[in-house]
Amino acid sequence: YVLGYTHFQRNDADLALTHLNAARKLNPRLSGPHYLIGELLLARKDYESAVKSFGEAIRLQPDMAEAYLSTGLAMERAGSATKAAEFYAAALVVRSDFVDALDAMASLLATHPEERFRNGTQAIKLAERACLLDGRKSHATQLTLACAYAEAGHYRDALAAARKSNDLAQPPNDTAATKHIEQKIELFKLNQPFRRPPVKTVQGAIP
């Protein structure tokens, strides 16, 4: 397991999978290998297999908030927003101050392409709590907050949050993020919310 985790940390997916699968067979009651295998499969967009691995991790360790969150991410990327929201909520039941789960749920509620899944008021509450918990030091959570404000029609607040996100993402922090943030700033200037593109059917999608 230690070897598998080491290769996982080094982003060496093939070796990580080899050692983690060996660890899983050696000790089937250990939740860690199942969870890490799920993360590797999620990165490969094999969502159905990832969900199965996360499910085994949860069965073995029901309080693993990360596994609930990652299951939700897999569900959402496969196009199942309803199931994703259920797993984000489950992660927050296990750990109410889980910033990544708060951010994921807020993002879904603020930016999903289908109106039936959006709720700007609730998205703001979740995103504000995420920003408070991370000390307002993450450009990602600030940007989610900006999108939540925009969904609720609060474009002045959306612009302020997006500009704060852009400041946090400036070099040497995260230059790759600035382009996406600036695109959203331009939308908010026009009093338009951000919508994610619809999910396309992909290999490994969940039925």
Short mmCIF file of C-alpha atoms in Angstrom, two decimals:
data_model
loop_
_atom_site.label_atom_id
_atom_site.label_comp_id
_atom_site.label_asym_id
_atom_site.label_seq_id
_atom_site.Cartn_x
_atom_site.Cartn_y
_atom_site.Cartn_z
CA TYR A 1 0.00 0.00 0.00
CA VAL A 2 2.81 2.41 0.89
CA LEU A 3 4.45 1.87 -2.51
CA GLY A 4 1.14 2.43 -4.26
CA TYR A 5 0.53 5.62 -2.30
CA THR A 6 4.05 6.85 -3.08
CA HIS A 7 3.55 6.37 -6.82
CA PHE A 8 0.11 7.98 -6.54
CA GLN A 9 1.70 11.06 -4.98
CA ARG A 10 4.25 11.12 -7.80
CA ASN A 11 1.48 10.96 -10.43
CA ASP A 12 2.83 7.67 -11.72
CA ALA A 13 -0.59 6.15 -12.39
CA ASP A 14 0.42 2.81 -13.89
CA LEU A 15 2.79 1.83 -11.09
CA ALA A 16 0.37 3.17 -8.52
CA LEU A 17 -2.42 0.97 -9.89
CA THR A 18 -0.16 -2.08 -9.91
CA HIS A 19 0.84 -1.70 -6.27
CA LEU A 20 -2.60 -0.59 -5.07
CA ASN A 21 -4.29 -3.57 -6.72
CA ALA A 22 -1.74 -5.83 -5.03
CA ALA A 23 -2.43 -4.16 -1.69
CA ARG A 24 -6.18 -4.55 -2.19
CA LYS A 25 -5.80 -8.27 -2.78
CA LEU A 26 -3.42 -8.66 0.15
CA ASN A 27 -5.72 -6.88 2.59
CA PRO A 28 -9.29 -6.58 1.22
CA ARG A 29 -10.45 -4.82 4.39
CA LEU A 30 -8.19 -1.81 3.85
CA SER A 31 -10.16 1.15 2.48
CA GLY A 32 -7.20 3.23 1.31
CA PRO A 33 -6.29 1.23 -1.82
CA HIS A 34 -9.90 1.22 -3.01
CA TYR A 35 -10.14 4.99 -2.60
CA LEU A 36 -6.84 5.72 -4.39
CA ILE A 37 -7.70 3.34 -7.22
CA GLY A 38 -10.97 5.22 -7.56
CA GLU A 39 -9.11 8.52 -7.85
CA LEU A 40 -6.88 7.11 -10.58
CA LEU A 41 -9.89 5.79 -12.48
CA LEU A 42 -11.67 9.12 -12.05
CA ALA A 43 -8.67 10.88 -13.60
CA ARG A 44 -8.91 8.44 -16.53
CA LYS A 45 -12.63 9.26 -16.93
CA ASP A 46 -13.63 5.67 -16.20
CA TYR A 47 -16.46 6.92 -14.05
CA GLU A 48 -18.37 3.68 -13.60
CA SER A 49 -15.29 1.81 -12.33
CA ALA A 50 -14.29 4.77 -10.17
CA VAL A 51 -17.71 4.79 -8.48
CA LYS A 52 -17.39 1.08 -7.73
CA SER A 53 -13.98 1.59 -6.10
CA PHE A 54 -15.22 4.54 -4.06
CA GLY A 55 -18.25 2.51 -3.05
CA GLU A 56 -16.03 -0.24 -1.69
CA ALA A 57 -13.98 2.33 0.21
CA ILE A 58 -17.17 3.73 1.75
CA ARG A 59 -18.39 0.24 2.66
CA LEU A 60 -15.13 -0.40 4.50
CA GLN A 61 -14.90 3.10 6.01
CA PRO A 62 -18.33 4.78 6.14
CA ASP A 63 -16.89 8.03 7.53
CA MET A 64 -14.52 8.65 4.59
CA ALA A 65 -15.82 12.02 3.42
CA GLU A 66 -13.36 12.15 0.53
CA ALA A 67 -14.85 9.01 -1.00
CA TYR A 68 -18.36 10.47 -0.92
CA LEU A 69 -17.09 13.66 -2.56
CA SER A 70 -15.19 11.81 -5.27
CA THR A 71 -18.20 9.62 -5.98
CA GLY A 72 -20.20 12.80 -6.45
CA LEU A 73 -17.60 14.22 -8.81
CA ALA A 74 -17.66 11.03 -10.87
CA MET A 75 -21.46 11.08 -10.97
CA GLU A 76 -21.56 14.71 -12.04
CA ARG A 77 -18.93 14.30 -14.75
CA ALA A 78 -20.88 11.32 -16.07
CA GLY A 79 -24.00 13.47 -16.29
CA SER A 80 -25.90 12.41 -13.15
CA ALA A 81 -26.35 15.66 -11.22
CA THR A 82 -29.04 14.29 -8.92
CA LYS A 83 -26.81 11.46 -7.68
CA ALA A 84 -23.85 13.83 -7.47
CA ALA A 85 -25.77 16.16 -5.17
CA GLU A 86 -26.73 13.23 -2.95
CA PHE A 87 -23.09 12.25 -2.49
CA TYR A 88 -21.95 15.84 -1.90
CA ALA A 89 -24.60 16.08 0.79
CA ALA A 90 -23.43 12.77 2.28
CA ALA A 91 -19.87 14.07 2.42
CA LEU A 92 -21.10 17.10 4.34
CA VAL A 93 -23.04 14.92 6.76
CA VAL A 94 -19.80 13.12 7.55
CA ARG A 95 -17.78 16.35 7.70
CA SER A 96 -19.76 19.58 7.76
CA ASP A 97 -16.67 21.77 7.32
CA PHE A 98 -15.38 19.93 4.24
CA VAL A 99 -14.44 22.83 1.98
CA ASP A 100 -14.14 20.79 -1.22
CA ALA A 101 -17.61 19.29 -0.76
CA LEU A 102 -19.13 22.69 0.00
CA ASP A 103 -17.47 24.08 -3.12
CA ALA A 104 -18.60 21.18 -5.31
CA MET A 105 -22.22 21.46 -4.20
CA ALA A 106 -22.20 25.25 -4.57
CA SER A 107 -20.72 24.96 -8.05
CA LEU A 108 -23.38 22.49 -9.15
CA LEU A 109 -26.17 24.70 -7.80
CA ALA A 110 -24.70 27.83 -9.39
CA THR A 111 -23.56 26.70 -12.82
CA HIS A 112 -25.38 23.56 -13.93
CA PRO A 113 -26.74 23.95 -17.48
CA GLU A 114 -30.21 22.71 -16.45
CA GLU A 115 -32.34 25.20 -14.54
CA ARG A 116 -33.94 22.50 -12.37
CA PHE A 117 -30.61 21.90 -10.64
CA ARG A 118 -29.75 25.54 -9.99
CA ASN A 119 -30.42 27.43 -6.76
CA GLY A 120 -28.47 30.66 -6.45
CA THR A 121 -29.50 31.42 -2.87
CA GLN A 122 -28.36 28.03 -1.57
CA ALA A 123 -25.22 28.18 -3.70
CA ILE A 124 -24.26 31.51 -2.08
CA LYS A 125 -24.68 30.08 1.43
CA LEU A 126 -22.48 27.07 0.66
CA ALA A 127 -19.85 29.06 -1.24
CA GLU A 128 -19.62 31.74 1.45
CA ARG A 129 -19.06 29.05 4.08
CA ALA A 130 -16.35 27.43 1.94
CA CYS A 131 -14.58 30.78 1.53
CA LEU A 132 -14.85 31.49 5.24
CA LEU A 133 -13.40 28.10 6.14
CA ASP A 134 -10.44 28.39 3.76
CA GLY A 135 -9.65 31.91 4.92
CA ARG A 136 -10.59 33.38 1.51
CA LYS A 137 -7.21 32.28 0.19
CA SER A 138 -8.39 29.98 -2.64
CA HIS A 139 -9.09 31.37 -6.08
CA ALA A 140 -11.29 28.33 -6.79
CA THR A 141 -13.72 28.87 -3.92
CA GLN A 142 -13.81 32.62 -4.60
CA LEU A 143 -14.73 31.91 -8.21
CA THR A 144 -17.50 29.54 -7.16
CA LEU A 145 -18.82 32.28 -4.90
CA ALA A 146 -18.73 34.69 -7.85
CA CYS A 147 -20.73 32.25 -9.97
CA ALA A 148 -23.24 31.80 -7.15
CA TYR A 149 -23.74 35.56 -6.85
CA ALA A 150 -24.25 35.77 -10.61
CA GLU A 151 -26.81 32.95 -10.58
CA ALA A 152 -28.74 34.91 -7.96
CA GLY A 153 -28.50 38.09 -10.04
CA HIS A 154 -26.04 39.89 -7.73
CA TYR A 155 -23.62 40.92 -10.45
CA ARG A 156 -21.77 43.60 -8.50
CA ASP A 157 -20.92 41.04 -5.81
CA ALA A 158 -20.09 38.51 -8.55
CA LEU A 159 -17.58 40.88 -10.12
CA ALA A 160 -15.95 41.65 -6.77
CA ALA A 161 -15.57 37.95 -5.93
CA ALA A 162 -14.29 37.11 -9.41
CA ARG A 163 -11.70 39.89 -9.25
CA LYS A 164 -10.60 38.61 -5.85
CA SER A 165 -10.28 35.15 -7.41
CA ASN A 166 -8.20 36.60 -10.21
CA ASP A 167 -5.88 38.33 -7.73
CA LEU A 168 -5.35 35.04 -5.88
CA ALA A 169 -4.61 33.19 -9.13
CA GLN A 170 -2.00 35.64 -10.37
CA PRO A 171 1.63 34.46 -10.75
CA PRO A 172 3.26 32.68 -9.08
CA ASN A 173 0.08 31.09 -7.73
CA ASP A 174 -1.88 29.70 -10.68
CA THR A 175 -1.44 31.28 -14.09
CA ALA A 176 -3.56 28.61 -15.84
CA ALA A 177 -6.67 29.70 -13.97
CA THR A 178 -6.58 33.39 -14.88
CA LYS A 179 -7.96 32.94 -18.40
CA HIS A 180 -11.05 31.12 -17.14
CA ILE A 181 -11.59 33.72 -14.43
CA GLU A 182 -11.27 36.59 -16.88
CA GLN A 183 -13.85 34.99 -19.17
CA LYS A 184 -16.32 34.88 -16.29
CA ILE A 185 -15.54 38.49 -15.37
CA GLU A 186 -16.53 39.53 -18.89
CA LEU A 187 -19.82 37.62 -18.54
CA PHE A 188 -20.60 39.25 -15.20
CA LYS A 189 -19.90 42.70 -16.65
CA LEU A 190 -22.69 41.96 -19.12
CA ASN A 191 -24.99 40.83 -16.28
CA GLN A 192 -24.85 37.25 -17.51
CA PRO A 193 -24.35 34.16 -15.30
CA PHE A 194 -21.93 31.39 -16.13
CA ARG A 195 -23.30 28.08 -17.34
CA ARG A 196 -21.30 24.91 -17.75
CA PRO A 197 -21.62 23.21 -21.13
CA PRO A 198 -23.88 20.14 -21.14
CA VAL A 199 -22.12 16.89 -20.30
CA LYS A 200 -21.33 14.79 -23.35
CA THR A 201 -21.66 11.02 -23.26
CA VAL A 202 -18.25 9.53 -22.59
CA GLN A 203 -16.76 6.09 -22.29
CA GLY A 204 -17.09 4.88 -18.73
CA ALA A 205 -20.22 6.91 -18.10
CA ILE A 206 -22.59 5.67 -15.43
CA PRO A 207 -25.82 4.16 -16.78
#
